[in-house]
Amino acid sequence: ETGVTQSPTHLIKTRGQQVTLRCSSQSGHNTVSWYQQALGQGPQFIFQYYREEENGRGNFPPRFSGLQFPNYSSELNVNALELDDSALYLCASSRELGAQYFGPGTRLLVL
Amino acid sequence: GENVEQHPSTLSVQEGDSAVIKCTYSDSASNYFPWYKQELGKGPQLIIDIRSNVGEKKDQRIAVTLNKTAKHFSLHITETQPEDSAVYFCAASTGGGADGLTFGKGTHLIIQP
């Protein structure tokens, strides 16, 4: 059984640019949640997709948006990047709305 | 919204001793409490979880206890080993997952040889 995978592993962007991060859910999972983890902090919930629809959202501005595809993979898009967006972005998948299993993350640096 | 407090921020124990990490939560509607272990450069790994209809759960050297009245839950690791060294996070959610998981700030567990 393949676990959660994320791409890319690292990337560097400049302030004002846009970025797309990708996540493939674990086999059999139909729910994907995205989290932002700043250095030395716990992950913060961005939003969740369940059966291709947004199912909940944390305290993040609209420039953070997402998609879920029919194969349950997902994208996180961030527009107008700010320096504070530098963080580890984690994707977690679950079966229905159950226990969440995390991928290795994408480390984003905004200069 | 939910707020999760986690203590201590750093815990150093001798190999073979027990380690206890404690968390409190604020939202009485929370009914699902997972614990994650995160090693350097990796994503969080689910190690154990508990739902509010259960007071205690055990898996080999790891156990979690839940006190709904006091709104706190704890992770207990017995017979600690060097590979237990990592950052541990507690989290809470209303179980449906619609509001995602709210995490504590983490505990850096150091196992001294």
mmCIF file of C-alpha atoms in Angstrom:
data_model
loop_
_atom_site.group_PDB
_atom_site.id
_atom_site.type_symbol
_atom_site.label_atom_id
_atom_site.label_comp_id
_atom_site.label_asym_id
_atom_site.label_seq_id
_atom_site.Cartn_x
_atom_site.Cartn_y
_atom_site.Cartn_z
ATOM 1 C CA GLU A 1 0.000 0.000 0.000
ATOM 2 C CA THR A 2 1.493 3.344 -1.088
ATOM 3 C CA GLY A 3 1.566 6.084 1.513
ATOM 4 C CA VAL A 4 0.939 9.797 1.046
ATOM 5 C CA THR A 5 3.350 11.438 -1.378
ATOM 6 C CA GLN A 6 4.000 15.136 -1.969
ATOM 7 C CA SER A 7 5.822 17.107 -4.628
ATOM 8 C CA PRO A 8 8.067 18.944 -4.884
ATOM 9 C CA THR A 9 10.143 18.288 -1.743
ATOM 10 C CA HIS A 10 11.603 21.788 -1.696
ATOM 11 C CA LEU A 11 11.127 25.001 -3.618
ATOM 12 C CA ILE A 12 12.157 28.620 -3.487
ATOM 13 C CA LYS A 13 9.924 31.479 -4.640
ATOM 14 C CA THR A 14 10.045 35.251 -4.431
ATOM 15 C CA ARG A 15 7.484 37.485 -2.772
ATOM 16 C CA GLY A 16 4.404 38.091 -4.951
ATOM 17 C CA GLN A 17 4.763 34.874 -6.956
ATOM 18 C CA GLN A 18 2.298 32.007 -7.031
ATOM 19 C CA VAL A 19 2.975 28.362 -6.108
ATOM 20 C CA THR A 20 1.221 25.011 -6.574
ATOM 21 C CA LEU A 21 1.938 22.062 -4.304
ATOM 22 C CA ARG A 22 0.741 18.532 -5.041
ATOM 23 C CA CYS A 23 -0.356 15.587 -2.933
ATOM 24 C CA SER A 24 -1.256 11.997 -3.761
ATOM 25 C CA SER A 25 -3.420 10.366 -1.118
ATOM 26 C CA GLN A 26 -2.886 6.917 0.318
ATOM 27 C CA SER A 27 -4.633 4.105 -1.543
ATOM 28 C CA GLY A 28 -8.291 3.833 -0.493
ATOM 29 C CA HIS A 29 -8.409 7.317 1.048
ATOM 30 C CA ASN A 30 -10.886 9.923 -0.237
ATOM 31 C CA THR A 31 -10.196 12.847 2.117
ATOM 32 C CA VAL A 32 -7.215 15.210 1.936
ATOM 33 C CA SER A 33 -6.311 17.874 4.478
ATOM 34 C CA TRP A 34 -3.589 20.517 4.147
ATOM 35 C CA TYR A 35 -1.566 22.002 6.997
ATOM 36 C CA GLN A 36 1.111 24.690 7.321
ATOM 37 C CA GLN A 37 3.910 24.047 9.818
ATOM 38 C CA ALA A 38 6.165 26.961 10.737
ATOM 39 C CA LEU A 39 9.575 26.163 12.208
ATOM 40 C CA GLY A 40 9.287 24.949 15.794
ATOM 41 C CA GLN A 41 5.463 24.959 15.769
ATOM 42 C CA GLY A 42 2.677 22.449 15.420
ATOM 43 C CA PRO A 43 0.868 22.106 12.078
ATOM 44 C CA GLN A 44 -1.990 24.566 11.427
ATOM 45 C CA PHE A 45 -5.074 23.436 9.507
ATOM 46 C CA ILE A 46 -5.546 25.195 6.147
ATOM 47 C CA PHE A 47 -8.472 23.269 4.621
ATOM 48 C CA GLN A 48 -9.858 19.833 3.860
ATOM 49 C CA TYR A 49 -11.261 18.250 0.709
ATOM 50 C CA TYR A 50 -13.756 15.400 0.866
ATOM 51 C CA ARG A 51 -15.059 13.822 -2.336
ATOM 52 C CA GLU A 52 -13.738 16.766 -4.383
ATOM 53 C CA GLU A 53 -15.444 19.494 -2.322
ATOM 54 C CA GLU A 54 -13.987 21.797 0.340
ATOM 55 C CA ASN A 55 -15.223 20.379 3.647
ATOM 56 C CA GLY A 56 -13.752 22.804 6.169
ATOM 57 C CA ARG A 57 -11.283 25.667 6.363
ATOM 58 C CA GLY A 58 -8.963 27.087 8.980
ATOM 59 C CA ASN A 59 -7.993 30.709 9.537
ATOM 60 C CA PHE A 60 -6.188 31.264 6.244
ATOM 61 C CA PRO A 61 -6.901 34.014 3.659
ATOM 62 C CA PRO A 62 -8.547 33.321 0.260
ATOM 63 C CA ARG A 63 -5.181 33.459 -1.510
ATOM 64 C CA PHE A 64 -4.790 29.892 -0.178
ATOM 65 C CA SER A 65 -6.952 27.723 -2.408
ATOM 66 C CA GLY A 66 -7.144 24.091 -3.366
ATOM 67 C CA LEU A 67 -8.526 21.375 -5.556
ATOM 68 C CA GLN A 68 -9.210 17.678 -5.265
ATOM 69 C CA PHE A 69 -9.308 15.495 -8.346
ATOM 70 C CA PRO A 70 -11.452 12.392 -9.122
ATOM 71 C CA ASN A 71 -8.524 10.134 -8.130
ATOM 72 C CA TYR A 72 -8.508 11.993 -4.750
ATOM 73 C CA SER A 73 -5.126 13.615 -5.320
ATOM 74 C CA SER A 74 -5.032 17.290 -4.388
ATOM 75 C CA GLU A 75 -3.347 20.629 -5.050
ATOM 76 C CA LEU A 76 -2.690 23.566 -2.764
ATOM 77 C CA ASN A 77 -2.306 26.931 -4.517
ATOM 78 C CA VAL A 78 -0.958 30.032 -2.839
ATOM 79 C CA ASN A 79 -1.148 33.382 -4.647
ATOM 80 C CA ALA A 80 0.728 36.612 -3.907
ATOM 81 C CA LEU A 81 3.329 34.882 -1.748
ATOM 82 C CA GLU A 82 4.468 36.658 1.410
ATOM 83 C CA LEU A 83 7.654 36.098 3.419
ATOM 84 C CA ASP A 84 5.561 34.602 6.253
ATOM 85 C CA ASP A 85 4.358 31.857 3.901
ATOM 86 C CA SER A 86 7.774 30.212 4.281
ATOM 87 C CA ALA A 87 6.994 26.915 6.036
ATOM 88 C CA LEU A 88 6.627 23.162 5.667
ATOM 89 C CA TYR A 89 3.340 22.345 3.908
ATOM 90 C CA LEU A 90 1.886 19.012 4.904
ATOM 91 C CA CYS A 91 -0.798 16.975 3.257
ATOM 92 C CA ALA A 92 -2.708 14.274 5.153
ATOM 93 C CA SER A 93 -5.134 11.740 3.751
ATOM 94 C CA SER A 94 -7.833 9.715 5.473
ATOM 95 C CA ARG A 95 -10.533 7.206 4.712
ATOM 96 C CA GLU A 96 -13.846 9.085 4.839
ATOM 97 C CA LEU A 97 -13.221 11.531 7.733
ATOM 98 C CA GLY A 98 -11.124 9.201 9.879
ATOM 99 C CA ALA A 99 -7.536 9.106 11.144
ATOM 100 C CA GLN A 100 -5.185 11.331 9.161
ATOM 101 C CA TYR A 101 -1.893 10.064 7.731
ATOM 102 C CA PHE A 102 0.686 12.643 6.717
ATOM 103 C CA GLY A 103 3.067 12.877 3.797
ATOM 104 C CA PRO A 104 6.679 14.071 4.100
ATOM 105 C CA GLY A 105 5.803 17.683 3.275
ATOM 106 C CA THR A 106 6.991 20.374 0.880
ATOM 107 C CA ARG A 107 9.384 22.949 2.290
ATOM 108 C CA LEU A 108 8.668 26.375 0.789
ATOM 109 C CA LEU A 109 11.037 29.286 1.129
ATOM 110 C CA VAL A 110 9.830 32.741 0.081
ATOM 111 C CA LEU A 111 12.539 35.346 -0.498
ATOM 112 C CA GLY B 1 -12.199 27.746 18.200
ATOM 113 C CA GLU B 2 -10.292 24.911 19.797
ATOM 114 C CA ASN B 3 -7.074 25.600 21.689
ATOM 115 C CA VAL B 4 -4.638 22.823 22.642
ATOM 116 C CA GLU B 5 -1.901 23.382 25.237
ATOM 117 C CA GLN B 6 0.974 20.886 25.473
ATOM 118 C CA HIS B 7 3.573 20.392 28.227
ATOM 119 C CA PRO B 8 6.478 20.145 28.627
ATOM 120 C CA SER B 9 8.125 21.688 25.572
ATOM 121 C CA THR B 10 11.277 19.617 26.178
ATOM 122 C CA LEU B 11 11.564 16.345 28.102
ATOM 123 C CA SER B 12 14.821 14.514 28.753
ATOM 124 C CA VAL B 13 14.691 10.990 30.225
ATOM 125 C CA GLN B 14 17.169 8.173 30.752
ATOM 126 C CA GLU B 15 16.904 5.217 28.402
ATOM 127 C CA GLY B 16 14.583 2.634 29.935
ATOM 128 C CA ASP B 17 12.634 5.173 32.002
ATOM 129 C CA SER B 18 9.075 6.331 31.285
ATOM 130 C CA ALA B 19 8.041 9.583 29.624
ATOM 131 C CA VAL B 20 4.735 11.417 30.064
ATOM 132 C CA ILE B 21 3.481 14.278 27.883
ATOM 133 C CA LYS B 22 0.310 16.167 28.823
ATOM 134 C CA CYS B 23 -2.216 18.157 26.789
ATOM 135 C CA THR B 24 -5.318 20.160 27.628
ATOM 136 C CA TYR B 25 -8.042 21.242 25.231
ATOM 137 C CA SER B 26 -10.692 23.939 25.408
ATOM 138 C CA ASP B 27 -13.611 22.782 23.206
ATOM 139 C CA SER B 28 -15.889 20.327 25.014
ATOM 140 C CA ALA B 29 -17.191 19.209 21.594
ATOM 141 C CA SER B 30 -13.804 17.667 20.736
ATOM 142 C CA ASN B 31 -14.065 13.892 20.694
ATOM 143 C CA TYR B 32 -10.995 12.636 18.824
ATOM 144 C CA PHE B 33 -7.426 12.925 20.134
ATOM 145 C CA PRO B 34 -4.488 11.634 18.060
ATOM 146 C CA TRP B 35 -0.791 11.725 18.896
ATOM 147 C CA TYR B 36 1.922 12.157 16.277
ATOM 148 C CA LYS B 37 5.669 11.607 16.286
ATOM 149 C CA GLN B 38 7.766 13.782 13.982
ATOM 150 C CA GLU B 39 11.393 13.035 13.240
ATOM 151 C CA LEU B 40 13.719 15.587 11.704
ATOM 152 C CA GLY B 41 12.934 16.198 8.031
ATOM 153 C CA LYS B 42 9.834 13.980 8.032
ATOM 154 C CA GLY B 43 6.092 14.393 8.226
ATOM 155 C CA PRO B 44 4.175 13.586 11.432
ATOM 156 C CA GLN B 45 3.543 9.870 12.006
ATOM 157 C CA LEU B 46 0.350 8.779 13.753
ATOM 158 C CA ILE B 47 1.343 6.647 16.764
ATOM 159 C CA ILE B 48 -1.906 6.296 18.699
ATOM 160 C CA ASP B 49 -5.333 7.908 18.904
ATOM 161 C CA ILE B 50 -8.279 7.840 21.283
ATOM 162 C CA ARG B 51 -11.943 8.741 21.007
ATOM 163 C CA SER B 52 -13.977 10.305 23.776
ATOM 164 C CA ASN B 53 -15.999 7.163 24.501
ATOM 165 C CA VAL B 54 -12.802 5.491 25.759
ATOM 166 C CA GLY B 55 -10.766 6.466 28.837
ATOM 167 C CA GLU B 56 -7.522 4.673 28.013
ATOM 168 C CA LYS B 57 -5.874 2.929 25.081
ATOM 169 C CA LYS B 58 -2.637 0.978 24.956
ATOM 170 C CA ASP B 59 -0.385 -0.237 22.145
ATOM 171 C CA GLN B 60 2.741 -2.059 23.333
ATOM 172 C CA ARG B 61 4.938 0.570 25.089
ATOM 173 C CA ILE B 62 2.605 3.467 24.308
ATOM 174 C CA ALA B 63 -0.599 4.394 26.133
ATOM 175 C CA VAL B 64 -2.938 7.369 26.063
ATOM 176 C CA THR B 65 -5.368 8.422 28.797
ATOM 177 C CA LEU B 66 -8.272 10.828 28.474
ATOM 178 C CA ASN B 67 -10.092 12.777 31.191
ATOM 179 C CA LYS B 68 -13.105 14.419 29.547
ATOM 180 C CA THR B 69 -14.223 16.194 32.713
ATOM 181 C CA ALA B 70 -10.881 17.946 33.124
ATOM 182 C CA LYS B 71 -10.384 18.210 29.346
ATOM 183 C CA HIS B 72 -6.924 16.737 29.361
ATOM 184 C CA PHE B 73 -5.193 13.765 27.791
ATOM 185 C CA SER B 74 -1.732 12.306 28.195
ATOM 186 C CA LEU B 75 0.762 10.158 26.299
ATOM 187 C CA HIS B 76 2.757 7.595 28.273
ATOM 188 C CA ILE B 77 5.821 5.869 26.814
ATOM 189 C CA THR B 78 7.369 3.101 28.907
ATOM 190 C CA GLU B 79 10.822 1.501 28.596
ATOM 191 C CA THR B 80 12.048 4.348 26.406
ATOM 192 C CA GLN B 81 14.572 3.591 23.673
ATOM 193 C CA PRO B 82 16.933 5.871 21.666
ATOM 194 C CA GLU B 83 14.615 5.632 18.638
ATOM 195 C CA ASP B 84 11.858 7.281 20.701
ATOM 196 C CA SER B 85 13.781 10.573 20.461
ATOM 197 C CA ALA B 86 11.635 12.926 18.330
ATOM 198 C CA VAL B 87 9.086 15.752 18.596
ATOM 199 C CA TYR B 88 5.659 14.577 19.747
ATOM 200 C CA PHE B 89 2.444 16.454 18.996
ATOM 201 C CA CYS B 90 -0.987 16.052 20.511
ATOM 202 C CA ALA B 91 -4.073 17.148 18.578
ATOM 203 C CA ALA B 92 -7.829 17.422 18.989
ATOM 204 C CA SER B 93 -10.807 17.548 16.678
ATOM 205 C CA THR B 94 -14.563 17.148 16.717
ATOM 206 C CA GLY B 95 -14.035 13.801 14.978
ATOM 207 C CA GLY B 96 -15.958 14.604 11.868
ATOM 208 C CA GLY B 97 -12.768 16.275 10.742
ATOM 209 C CA ALA B 98 -14.599 19.196 9.153
ATOM 210 C CA ASP B 99 -12.544 21.613 11.189
ATOM 211 C CA GLY B 100 -9.327 19.674 10.814
ATOM 212 C CA LEU B 101 -6.960 18.857 13.666
ATOM 213 C CA THR B 102 -5.822 21.480 16.171
ATOM 214 C CA PHE B 103 -2.280 20.702 17.302
ATOM 215 C CA GLY B 104 -0.300 21.518 20.408
ATOM 216 C CA LYS B 105 3.110 23.150 20.037
ATOM 217 C CA GLY B 106 5.015 19.912 20.463
ATOM 218 C CA THR B 107 7.323 18.223 22.969
ATOM 219 C CA HIS B 108 10.928 17.493 22.100
ATOM 220 C CA LEU B 109 11.644 14.128 23.744
ATOM 221 C CA ILE B 110 15.316 13.360 24.295
ATOM 222 C CA ILE B 111 16.346 9.865 25.372
ATOM 223 C CA GLN B 112 19.692 9.933 27.207
ATOM 224 C CA PRO B 113 21.804 6.751 26.790
#
